[in-house]
mmCIF file of C-alpha atoms in Angstrom:
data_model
loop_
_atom_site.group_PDB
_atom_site.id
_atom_site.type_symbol
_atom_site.label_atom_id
_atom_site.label_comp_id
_atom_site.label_asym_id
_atom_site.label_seq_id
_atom_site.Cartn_x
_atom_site.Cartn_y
_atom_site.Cartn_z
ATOM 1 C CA UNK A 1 11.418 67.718 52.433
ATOM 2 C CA UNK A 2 13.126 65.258 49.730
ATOM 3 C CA UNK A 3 12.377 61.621 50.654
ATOM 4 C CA UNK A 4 16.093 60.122 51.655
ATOM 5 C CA UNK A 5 17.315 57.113 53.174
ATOM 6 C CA UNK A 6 19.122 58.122 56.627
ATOM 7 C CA UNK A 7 22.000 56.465 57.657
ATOM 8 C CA UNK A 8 22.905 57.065 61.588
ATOM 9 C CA UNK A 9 26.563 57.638 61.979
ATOM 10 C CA UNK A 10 27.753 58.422 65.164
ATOM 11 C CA UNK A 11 31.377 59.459 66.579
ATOM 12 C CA UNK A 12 33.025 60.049 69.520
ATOM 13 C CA UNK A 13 33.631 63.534 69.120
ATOM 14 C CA UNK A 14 34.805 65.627 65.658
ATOM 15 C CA UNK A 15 38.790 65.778 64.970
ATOM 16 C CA UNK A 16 41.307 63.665 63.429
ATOM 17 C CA UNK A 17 44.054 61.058 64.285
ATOM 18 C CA UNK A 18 47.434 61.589 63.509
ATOM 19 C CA UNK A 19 50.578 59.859 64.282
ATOM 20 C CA UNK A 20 51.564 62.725 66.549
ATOM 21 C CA UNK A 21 48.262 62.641 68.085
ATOM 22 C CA UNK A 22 45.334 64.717 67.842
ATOM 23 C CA UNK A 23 45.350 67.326 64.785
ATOM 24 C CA UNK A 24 43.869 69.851 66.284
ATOM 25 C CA UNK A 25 43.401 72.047 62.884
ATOM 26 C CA UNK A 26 41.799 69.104 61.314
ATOM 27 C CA UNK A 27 39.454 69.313 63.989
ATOM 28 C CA UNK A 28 38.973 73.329 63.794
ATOM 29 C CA UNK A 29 38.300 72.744 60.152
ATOM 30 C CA UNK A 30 36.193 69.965 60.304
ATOM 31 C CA UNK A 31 34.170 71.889 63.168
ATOM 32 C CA UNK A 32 33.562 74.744 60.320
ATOM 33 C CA UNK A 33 32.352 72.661 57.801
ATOM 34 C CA UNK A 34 30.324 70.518 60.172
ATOM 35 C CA UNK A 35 28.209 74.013 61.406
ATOM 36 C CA UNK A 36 28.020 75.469 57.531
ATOM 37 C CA UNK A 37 26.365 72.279 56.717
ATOM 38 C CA UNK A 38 24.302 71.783 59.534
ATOM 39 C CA UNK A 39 23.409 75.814 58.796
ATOM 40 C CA UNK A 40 22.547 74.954 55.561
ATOM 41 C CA UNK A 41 20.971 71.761 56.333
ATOM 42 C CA UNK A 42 18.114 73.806 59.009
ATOM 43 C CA UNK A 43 17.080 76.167 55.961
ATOM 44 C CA UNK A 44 16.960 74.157 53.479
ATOM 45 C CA UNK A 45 14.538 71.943 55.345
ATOM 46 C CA UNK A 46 12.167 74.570 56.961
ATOM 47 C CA UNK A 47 9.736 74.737 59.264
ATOM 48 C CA UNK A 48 7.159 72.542 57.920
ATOM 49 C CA UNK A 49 5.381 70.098 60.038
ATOM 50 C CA UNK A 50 3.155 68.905 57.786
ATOM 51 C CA UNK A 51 3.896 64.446 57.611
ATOM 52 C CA UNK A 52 4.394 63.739 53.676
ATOM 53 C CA UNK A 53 2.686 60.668 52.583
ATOM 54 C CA UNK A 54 4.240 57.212 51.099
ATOM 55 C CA UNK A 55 5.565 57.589 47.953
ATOM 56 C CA UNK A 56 3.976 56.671 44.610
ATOM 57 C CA UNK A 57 5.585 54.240 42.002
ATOM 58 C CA UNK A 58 6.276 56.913 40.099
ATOM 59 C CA UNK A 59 7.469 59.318 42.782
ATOM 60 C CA UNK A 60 9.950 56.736 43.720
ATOM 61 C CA UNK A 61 11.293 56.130 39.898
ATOM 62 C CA UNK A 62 11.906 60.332 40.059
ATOM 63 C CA UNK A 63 14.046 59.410 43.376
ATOM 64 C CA UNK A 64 15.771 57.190 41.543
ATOM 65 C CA UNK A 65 16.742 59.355 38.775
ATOM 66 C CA UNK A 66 17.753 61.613 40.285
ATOM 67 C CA UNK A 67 19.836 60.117 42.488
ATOM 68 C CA UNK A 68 21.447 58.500 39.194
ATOM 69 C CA UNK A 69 21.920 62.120 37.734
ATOM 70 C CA UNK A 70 23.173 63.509 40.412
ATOM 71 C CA UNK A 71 25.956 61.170 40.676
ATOM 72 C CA UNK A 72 27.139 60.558 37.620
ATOM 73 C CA UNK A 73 26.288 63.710 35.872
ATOM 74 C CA UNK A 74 25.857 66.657 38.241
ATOM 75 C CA UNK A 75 28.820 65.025 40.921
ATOM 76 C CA UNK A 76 26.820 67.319 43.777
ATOM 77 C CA UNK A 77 23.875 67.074 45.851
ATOM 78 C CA UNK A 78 20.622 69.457 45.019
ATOM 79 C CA UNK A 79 21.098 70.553 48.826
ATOM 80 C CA UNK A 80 24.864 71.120 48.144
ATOM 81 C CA UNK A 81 25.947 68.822 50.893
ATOM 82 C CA UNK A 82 29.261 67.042 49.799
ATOM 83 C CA UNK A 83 28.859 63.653 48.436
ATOM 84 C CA UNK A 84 30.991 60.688 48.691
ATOM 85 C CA UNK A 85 30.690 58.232 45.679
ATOM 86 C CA UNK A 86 31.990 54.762 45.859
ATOM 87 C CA UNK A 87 31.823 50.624 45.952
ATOM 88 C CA UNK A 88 29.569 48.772 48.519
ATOM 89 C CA UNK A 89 32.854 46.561 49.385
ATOM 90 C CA UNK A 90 34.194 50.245 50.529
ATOM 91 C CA UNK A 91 32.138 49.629 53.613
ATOM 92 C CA UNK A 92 32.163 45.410 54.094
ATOM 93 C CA UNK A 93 34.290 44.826 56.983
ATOM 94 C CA UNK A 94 35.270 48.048 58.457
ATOM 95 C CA UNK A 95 32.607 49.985 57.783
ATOM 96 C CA UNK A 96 32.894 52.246 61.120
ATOM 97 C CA UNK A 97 36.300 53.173 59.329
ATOM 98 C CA UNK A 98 35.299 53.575 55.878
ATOM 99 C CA UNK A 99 32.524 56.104 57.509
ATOM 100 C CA UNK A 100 35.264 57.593 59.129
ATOM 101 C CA UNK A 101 37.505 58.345 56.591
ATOM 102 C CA UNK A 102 34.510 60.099 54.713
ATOM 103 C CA UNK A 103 33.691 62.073 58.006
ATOM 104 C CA UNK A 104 37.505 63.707 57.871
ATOM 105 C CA UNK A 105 37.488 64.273 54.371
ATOM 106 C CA UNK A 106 33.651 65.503 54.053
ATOM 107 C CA UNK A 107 32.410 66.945 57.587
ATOM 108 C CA UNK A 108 29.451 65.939 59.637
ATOM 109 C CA UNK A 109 26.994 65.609 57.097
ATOM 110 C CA UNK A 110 27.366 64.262 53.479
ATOM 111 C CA UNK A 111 25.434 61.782 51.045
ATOM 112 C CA UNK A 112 26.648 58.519 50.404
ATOM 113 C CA UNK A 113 26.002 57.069 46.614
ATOM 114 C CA UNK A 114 25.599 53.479 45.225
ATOM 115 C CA UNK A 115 24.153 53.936 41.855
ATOM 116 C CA UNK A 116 20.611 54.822 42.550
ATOM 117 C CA UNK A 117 20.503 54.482 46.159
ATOM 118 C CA UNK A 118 22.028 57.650 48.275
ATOM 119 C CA UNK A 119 21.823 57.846 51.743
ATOM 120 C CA UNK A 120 23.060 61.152 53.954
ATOM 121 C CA UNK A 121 25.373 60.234 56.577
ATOM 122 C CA UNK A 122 24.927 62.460 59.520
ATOM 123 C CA UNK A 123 27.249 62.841 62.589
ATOM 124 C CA UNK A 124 26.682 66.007 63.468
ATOM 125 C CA UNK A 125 24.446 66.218 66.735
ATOM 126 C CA UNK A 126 22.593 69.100 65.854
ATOM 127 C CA UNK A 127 21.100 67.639 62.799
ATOM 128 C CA UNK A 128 20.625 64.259 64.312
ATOM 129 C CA UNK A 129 18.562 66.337 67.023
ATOM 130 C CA UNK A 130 16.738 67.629 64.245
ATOM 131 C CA UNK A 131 15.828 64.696 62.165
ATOM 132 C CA UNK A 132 15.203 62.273 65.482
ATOM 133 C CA UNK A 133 13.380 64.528 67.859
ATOM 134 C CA UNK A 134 12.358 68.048 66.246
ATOM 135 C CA UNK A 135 11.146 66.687 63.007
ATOM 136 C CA UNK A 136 11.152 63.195 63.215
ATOM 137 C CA UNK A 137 7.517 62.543 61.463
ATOM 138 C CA UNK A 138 8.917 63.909 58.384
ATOM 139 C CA UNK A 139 10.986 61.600 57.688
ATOM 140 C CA UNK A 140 10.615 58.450 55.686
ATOM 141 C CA UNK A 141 12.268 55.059 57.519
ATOM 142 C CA UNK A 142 13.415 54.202 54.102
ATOM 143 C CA UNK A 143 14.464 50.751 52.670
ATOM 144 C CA UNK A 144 16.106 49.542 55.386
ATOM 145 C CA UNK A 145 12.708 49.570 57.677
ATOM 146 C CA UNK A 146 11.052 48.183 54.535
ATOM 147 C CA UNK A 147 13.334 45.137 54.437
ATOM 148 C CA UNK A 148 13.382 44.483 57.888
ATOM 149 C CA UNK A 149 9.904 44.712 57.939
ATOM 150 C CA UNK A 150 9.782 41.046 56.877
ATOM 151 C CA UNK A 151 12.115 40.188 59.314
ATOM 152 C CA UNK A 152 11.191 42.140 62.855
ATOM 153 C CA UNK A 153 7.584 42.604 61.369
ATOM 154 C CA UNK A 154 6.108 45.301 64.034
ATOM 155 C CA UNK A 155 8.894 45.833 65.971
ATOM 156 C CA UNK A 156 10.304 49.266 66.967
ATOM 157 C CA UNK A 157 12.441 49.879 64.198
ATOM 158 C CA UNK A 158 9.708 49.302 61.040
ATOM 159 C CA UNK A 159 6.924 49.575 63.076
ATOM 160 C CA UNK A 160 4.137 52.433 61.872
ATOM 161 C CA UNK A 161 4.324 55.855 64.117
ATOM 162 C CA UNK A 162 1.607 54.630 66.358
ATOM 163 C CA UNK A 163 2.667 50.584 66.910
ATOM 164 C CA UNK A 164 6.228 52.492 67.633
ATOM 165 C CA UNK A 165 4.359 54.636 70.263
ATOM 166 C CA UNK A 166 2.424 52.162 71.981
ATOM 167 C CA UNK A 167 5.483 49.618 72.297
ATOM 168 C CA UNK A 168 7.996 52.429 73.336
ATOM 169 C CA UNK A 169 5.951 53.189 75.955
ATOM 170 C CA UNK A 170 5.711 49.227 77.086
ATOM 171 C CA UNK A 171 9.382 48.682 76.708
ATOM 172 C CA UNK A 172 11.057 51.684 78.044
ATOM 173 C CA UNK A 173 9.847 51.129 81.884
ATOM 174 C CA UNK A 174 11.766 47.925 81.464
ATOM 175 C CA UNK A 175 14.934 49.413 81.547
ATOM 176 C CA UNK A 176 14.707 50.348 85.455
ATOM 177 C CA UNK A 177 17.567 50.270 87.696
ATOM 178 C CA UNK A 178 17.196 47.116 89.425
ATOM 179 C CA UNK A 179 17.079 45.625 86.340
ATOM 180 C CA UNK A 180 20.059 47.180 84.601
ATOM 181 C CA UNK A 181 21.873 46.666 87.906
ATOM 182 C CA UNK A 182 21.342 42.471 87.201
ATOM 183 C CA UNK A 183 22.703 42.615 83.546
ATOM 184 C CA UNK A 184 25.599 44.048 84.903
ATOM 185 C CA UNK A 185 26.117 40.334 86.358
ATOM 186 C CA UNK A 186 25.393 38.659 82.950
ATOM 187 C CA UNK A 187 27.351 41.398 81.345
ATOM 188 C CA UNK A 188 30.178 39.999 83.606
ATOM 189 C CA UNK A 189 29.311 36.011 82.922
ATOM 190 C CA UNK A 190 29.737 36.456 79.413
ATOM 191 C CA UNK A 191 32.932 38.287 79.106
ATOM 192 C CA UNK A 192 34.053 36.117 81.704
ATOM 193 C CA UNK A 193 33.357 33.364 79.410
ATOM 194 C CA UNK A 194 34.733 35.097 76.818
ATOM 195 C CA UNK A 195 37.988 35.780 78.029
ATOM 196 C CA UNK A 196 38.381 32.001 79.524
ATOM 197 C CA UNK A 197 38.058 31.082 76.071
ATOM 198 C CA UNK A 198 40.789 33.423 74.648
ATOM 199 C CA UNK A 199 42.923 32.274 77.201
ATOM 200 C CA UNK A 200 42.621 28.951 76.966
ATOM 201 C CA UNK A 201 43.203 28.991 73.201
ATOM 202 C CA UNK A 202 45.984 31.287 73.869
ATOM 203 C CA UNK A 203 48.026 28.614 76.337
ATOM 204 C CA UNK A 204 47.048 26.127 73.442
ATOM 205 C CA UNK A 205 49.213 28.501 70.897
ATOM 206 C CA UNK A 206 51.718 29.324 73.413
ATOM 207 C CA UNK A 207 50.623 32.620 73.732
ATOM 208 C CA UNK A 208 50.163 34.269 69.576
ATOM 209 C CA UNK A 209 46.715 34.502 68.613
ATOM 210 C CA UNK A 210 44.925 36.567 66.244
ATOM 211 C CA UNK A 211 41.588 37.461 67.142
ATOM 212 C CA UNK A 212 38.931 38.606 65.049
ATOM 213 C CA UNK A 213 37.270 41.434 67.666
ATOM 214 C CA UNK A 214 34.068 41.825 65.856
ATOM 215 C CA UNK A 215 33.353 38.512 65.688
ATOM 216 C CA UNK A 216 34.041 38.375 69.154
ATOM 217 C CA UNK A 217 31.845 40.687 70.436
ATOM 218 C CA UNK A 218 29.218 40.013 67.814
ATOM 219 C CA UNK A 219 29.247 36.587 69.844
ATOM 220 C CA UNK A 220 29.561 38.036 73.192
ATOM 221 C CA UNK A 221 26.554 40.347 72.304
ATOM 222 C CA UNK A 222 24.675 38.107 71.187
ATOM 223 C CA UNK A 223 24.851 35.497 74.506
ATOM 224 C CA UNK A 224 23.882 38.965 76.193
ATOM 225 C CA UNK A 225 21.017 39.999 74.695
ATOM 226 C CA UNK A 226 19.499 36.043 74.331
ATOM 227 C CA UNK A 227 19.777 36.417 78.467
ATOM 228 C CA UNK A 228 19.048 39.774 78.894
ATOM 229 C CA UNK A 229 15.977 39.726 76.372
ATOM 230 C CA UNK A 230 14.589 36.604 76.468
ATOM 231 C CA UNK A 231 16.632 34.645 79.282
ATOM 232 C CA UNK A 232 18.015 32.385 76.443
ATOM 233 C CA UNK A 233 21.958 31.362 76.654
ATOM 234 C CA UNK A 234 23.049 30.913 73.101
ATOM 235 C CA UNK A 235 26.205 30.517 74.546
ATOM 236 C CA UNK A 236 27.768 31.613 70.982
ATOM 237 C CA UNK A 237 31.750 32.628 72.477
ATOM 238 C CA UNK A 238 32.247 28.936 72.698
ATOM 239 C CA UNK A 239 29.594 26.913 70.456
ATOM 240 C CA UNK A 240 27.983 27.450 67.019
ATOM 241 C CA UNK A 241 24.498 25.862 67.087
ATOM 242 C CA UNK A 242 21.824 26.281 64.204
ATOM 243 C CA UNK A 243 19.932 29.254 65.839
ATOM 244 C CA UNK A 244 22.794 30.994 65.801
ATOM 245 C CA UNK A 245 23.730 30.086 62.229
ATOM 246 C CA UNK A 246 20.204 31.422 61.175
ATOM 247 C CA UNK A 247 20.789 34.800 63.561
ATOM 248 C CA UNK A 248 23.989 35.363 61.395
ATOM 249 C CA UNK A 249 22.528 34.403 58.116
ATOM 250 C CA UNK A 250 19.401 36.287 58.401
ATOM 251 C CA UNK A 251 21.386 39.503 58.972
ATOM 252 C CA UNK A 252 23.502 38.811 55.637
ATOM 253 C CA UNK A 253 20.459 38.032 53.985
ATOM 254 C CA UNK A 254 19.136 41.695 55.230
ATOM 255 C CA UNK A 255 22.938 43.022 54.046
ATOM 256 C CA UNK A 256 21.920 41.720 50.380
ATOM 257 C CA UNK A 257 18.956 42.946 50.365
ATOM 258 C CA UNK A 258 20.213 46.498 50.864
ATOM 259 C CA UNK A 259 22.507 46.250 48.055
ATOM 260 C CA UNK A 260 19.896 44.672 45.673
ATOM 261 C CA UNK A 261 17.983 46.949 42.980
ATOM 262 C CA UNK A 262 14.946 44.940 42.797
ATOM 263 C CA UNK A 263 12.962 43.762 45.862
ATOM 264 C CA UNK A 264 12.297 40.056 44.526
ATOM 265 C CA UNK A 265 10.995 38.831 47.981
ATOM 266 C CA UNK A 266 7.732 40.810 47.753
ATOM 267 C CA UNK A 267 7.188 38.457 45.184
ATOM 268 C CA UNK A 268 6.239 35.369 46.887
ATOM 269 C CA UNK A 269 6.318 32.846 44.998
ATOM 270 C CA UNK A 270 10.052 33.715 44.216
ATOM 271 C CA UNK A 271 10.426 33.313 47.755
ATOM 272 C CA UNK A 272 9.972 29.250 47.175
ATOM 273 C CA UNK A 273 12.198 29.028 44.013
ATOM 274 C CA UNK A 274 15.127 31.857 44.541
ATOM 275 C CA UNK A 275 17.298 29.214 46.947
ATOM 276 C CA UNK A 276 18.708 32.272 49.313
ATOM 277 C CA UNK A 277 14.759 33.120 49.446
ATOM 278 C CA UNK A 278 14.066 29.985 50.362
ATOM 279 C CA UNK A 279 16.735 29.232 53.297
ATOM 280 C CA UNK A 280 15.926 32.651 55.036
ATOM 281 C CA UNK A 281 12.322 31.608 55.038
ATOM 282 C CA UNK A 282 13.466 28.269 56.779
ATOM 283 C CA UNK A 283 15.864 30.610 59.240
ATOM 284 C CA UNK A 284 13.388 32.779 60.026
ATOM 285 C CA UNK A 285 10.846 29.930 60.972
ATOM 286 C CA UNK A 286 13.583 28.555 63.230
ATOM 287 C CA UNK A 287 13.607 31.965 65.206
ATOM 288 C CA UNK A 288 9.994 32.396 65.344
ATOM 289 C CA UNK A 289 9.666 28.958 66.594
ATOM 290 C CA UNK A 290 12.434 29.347 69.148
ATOM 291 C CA UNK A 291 10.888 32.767 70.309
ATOM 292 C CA UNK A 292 7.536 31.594 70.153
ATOM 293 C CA UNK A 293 8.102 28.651 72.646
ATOM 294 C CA UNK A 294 10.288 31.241 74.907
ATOM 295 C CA UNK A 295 7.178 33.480 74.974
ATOM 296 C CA UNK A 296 4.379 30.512 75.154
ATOM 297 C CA UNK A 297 6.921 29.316 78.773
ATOM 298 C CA UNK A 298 6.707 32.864 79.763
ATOM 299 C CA UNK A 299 3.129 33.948 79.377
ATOM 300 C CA UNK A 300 2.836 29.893 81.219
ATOM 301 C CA UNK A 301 4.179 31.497 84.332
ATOM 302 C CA UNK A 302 2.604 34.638 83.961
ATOM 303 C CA UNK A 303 2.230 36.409 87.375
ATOM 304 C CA UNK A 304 0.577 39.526 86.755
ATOM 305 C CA UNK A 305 2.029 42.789 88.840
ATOM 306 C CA UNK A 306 2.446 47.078 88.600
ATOM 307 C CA UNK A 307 5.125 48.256 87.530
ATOM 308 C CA UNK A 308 6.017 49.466 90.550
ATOM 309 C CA UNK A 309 6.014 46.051 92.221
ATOM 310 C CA UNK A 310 7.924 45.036 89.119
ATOM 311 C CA UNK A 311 10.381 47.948 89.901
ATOM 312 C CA UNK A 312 11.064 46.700 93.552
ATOM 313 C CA UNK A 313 11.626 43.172 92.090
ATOM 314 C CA UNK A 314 14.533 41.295 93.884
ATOM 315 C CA UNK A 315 16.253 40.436 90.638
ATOM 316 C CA UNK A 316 19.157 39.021 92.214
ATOM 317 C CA UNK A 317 17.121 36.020 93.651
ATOM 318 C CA UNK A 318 15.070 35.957 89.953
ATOM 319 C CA UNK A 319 15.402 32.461 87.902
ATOM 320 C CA UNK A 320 14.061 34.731 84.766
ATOM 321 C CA UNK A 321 15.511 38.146 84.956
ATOM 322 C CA UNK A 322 14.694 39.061 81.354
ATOM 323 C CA UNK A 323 12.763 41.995 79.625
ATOM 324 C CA UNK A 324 10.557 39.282 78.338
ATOM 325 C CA UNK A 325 9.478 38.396 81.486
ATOM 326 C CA UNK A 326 8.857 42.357 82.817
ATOM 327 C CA UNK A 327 6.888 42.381 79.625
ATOM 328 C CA UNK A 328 4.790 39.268 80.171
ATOM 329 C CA UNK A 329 3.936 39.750 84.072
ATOM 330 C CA UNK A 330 3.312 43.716 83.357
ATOM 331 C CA UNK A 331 -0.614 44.043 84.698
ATOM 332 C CA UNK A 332 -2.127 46.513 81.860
ATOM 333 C CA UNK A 333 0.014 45.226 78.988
ATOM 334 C CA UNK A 334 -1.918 43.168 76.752
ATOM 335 C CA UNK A 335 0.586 42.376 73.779
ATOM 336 C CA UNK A 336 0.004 39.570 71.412
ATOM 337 C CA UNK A 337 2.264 36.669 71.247
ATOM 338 C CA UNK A 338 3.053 38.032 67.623
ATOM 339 C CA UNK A 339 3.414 41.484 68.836
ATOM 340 C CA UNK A 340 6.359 40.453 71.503
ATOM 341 C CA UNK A 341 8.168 38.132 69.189
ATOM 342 C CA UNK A 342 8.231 41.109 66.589
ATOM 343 C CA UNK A 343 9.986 43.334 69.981
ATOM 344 C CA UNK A 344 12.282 40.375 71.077
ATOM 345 C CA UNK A 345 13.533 39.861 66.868
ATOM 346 C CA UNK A 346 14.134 43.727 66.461
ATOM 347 C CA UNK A 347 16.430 43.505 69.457
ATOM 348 C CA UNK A 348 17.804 40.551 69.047
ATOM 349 C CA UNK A 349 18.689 41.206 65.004
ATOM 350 C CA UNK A 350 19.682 44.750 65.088
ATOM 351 C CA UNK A 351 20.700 45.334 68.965
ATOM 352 C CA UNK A 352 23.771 42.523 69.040
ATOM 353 C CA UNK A 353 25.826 43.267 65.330
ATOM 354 C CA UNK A 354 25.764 47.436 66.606
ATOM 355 C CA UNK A 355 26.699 46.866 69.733
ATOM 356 C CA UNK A 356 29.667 44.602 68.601
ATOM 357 C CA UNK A 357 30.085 47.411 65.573
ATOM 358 C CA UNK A 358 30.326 49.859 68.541
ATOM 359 C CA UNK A 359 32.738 48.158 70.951
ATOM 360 C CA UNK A 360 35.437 47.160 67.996
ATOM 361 C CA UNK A 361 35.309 50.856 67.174
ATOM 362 C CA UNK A 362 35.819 52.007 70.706
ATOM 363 C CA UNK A 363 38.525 49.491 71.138
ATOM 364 C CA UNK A 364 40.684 50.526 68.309
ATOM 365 C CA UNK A 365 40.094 54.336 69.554
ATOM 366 C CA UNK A 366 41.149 53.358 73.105
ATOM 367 C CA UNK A 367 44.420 51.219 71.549
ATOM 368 C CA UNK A 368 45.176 54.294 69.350
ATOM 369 C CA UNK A 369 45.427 56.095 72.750
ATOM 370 C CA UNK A 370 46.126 54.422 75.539
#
């Protein structure tokens, strides 16, 4: 199987808006070319369930070049899936709607080009079912694990197959009703906070405001997960303190270094005279610092118990609610200190910008049809 970068694009269902409404031959044609690619897609990738190794220097310069050729020279894809070639500042902003524009025009599945970095943009649910579940260990992370590898270090997203099987296994239980029934209280708290805010600012404007929704719920998010995670109120809708300022800068620093041909950070002593190298190393201290204390009060408290009991928890009458703390008094889980931060970065990093991603998406769907 060619080594690609995968890019995870997913939609609420496969048609196209139209000012009268739902076009439903768009969506018959964009059904057809979503099943000849997926079609195509399954045989061109076989059977094989053999896991390909990491790839040499000079395996990845031949990835390179071809991506190059194929771009500028060939304009098509050596699996023939359709390609969409364009600017990185395409996708800054809107990207949900720059994918979508490429999803009408291309189908389900297509390859996305910057120079010599392509990624295939997938959508359509049986090949997603293919590459996550059927024949998930033969396919590489790609660059974006390897760059937040320095930032989430083990965590579930660049963590090795087995790390991401022993911590899956941890974290999942977590997720148990009576928990999920709780957050649905700080779920509540927030956007209560949230909207208090907007109002308030609204009476102060007599009543015109312009809102910025993704930066809305990329705050709101992010007060959710701090409690939900790690029982930590950032309280972000209404303040901007310097964790927070490091949260946001350490995800444009990742941003850059997708965009960037040459990984200069691996070089560390770069890392102490590139500036922007320099100030993530001093915002990622900040974090670690602030999660390690978090996890030093937890494991402080520790009060061992099975799952089970854990389960049957009374989390309404809880101080400390939080996955971190299901983690911590888990009886059988023996996670390092290290190993927990790396769990409680990955979701605090990449869980709160998607989420916020996801709900300004679904809110201009639901305002385009109300």
């Amino acid at each position: 199987v060619g080594r690609v970068e995968l890019m995870m694009a997913a939609f609420t269902g496969v048609g196209a808006a139209s000012s009268n409404g739902f076009d439903s031959r768009a969506a018959s044609c964009t059904r057809r070319r979503a099943s000849r690619t997926t079609i195509r897609m399954a045989e061109e990738l076989g059977d094989s369930t053999d896991k390909p190794g990491p790839l040499t220097t000079m395996e990845w310069a031949k990835v390179w070049f071809d991506n190059i050729r194929q771009t500028y020279v060939l304009k098509t894809d050596d699996k023939n899936a359709p390609q969409a070639s364009g600017e990185i500042a395409e996708l800054q902003g809107a990207f949900p709607f720059a994918l979508y524009k490429y999803f009408m025009k291309l189908g389900a599945v297509y390859t996305l080009a910057f120079g010599p970095k392509k990624f295939y943009v997938v959508s359509d649910p049986v090949v997603a079912k293919h590459i996550l579940r059927r024949k998930s260990l033969l396919y590489d992370k790609g660059m974006l694990a390897d760059i937040l590898e320095g930032i989430m270090g083990k965590g579930l997203i660049p963590a090795d197959f087995e790390t991401w099987k022993k911590r899956r296994r941890a974290i999942v239980p977590g997720f148990h009703e009576a928990f999920l029934n709780r957050m649905i209280r700080t779920f509540s708290d927030c956007t209560t906070r949230m909207k208090s805010r907007i109002n308030g600012e609204m009476d102060r404007r007599k009543g015109s405001v312009v809102l910025d929704l993704e930066a809305e719920y990329c705050s709101l998010a992010l007060d959710i997960i701090g409690l939900a995670v790690f029982n930590y109120d950032f309280n972000s809708v209404t303040s901007m303190n310097p964790i927070i300022k490091a949260v946001y800068r350490m995800l444009q620093e990742a941003e850059w270094r997708s965009k960037f041909l040459i990984p200069i950070w691996n070089v560390e002593p770069l890392n102490w005279v590139v500036p922007r190298l320099r100030a993530f190393r001093e915002d990622q201290k900040l974090l670690n610092d602030t999660l390690d204390d978090l996890i030093e009060l937890a494991v402080s408290s520790k009060s061992s118990e099975d799952l089970e009991q854990l389960v049957q928890r009374n989390y309404d009458n809880v101080n400390d609610p939080s996955l971190l703390r299901y983690l911590v008094d888990l009886r059988g889980e023996e996670a390092t200190c290290a190993q927990l931060r790396d769990d409680l970065m990955t979701m605090l990093i990449a869980g709160h910008e998607t989420t916020a991603s996801l709900l300004t998406w679904a809110t201009y769907l639901i305002l385009q049809r109300p």
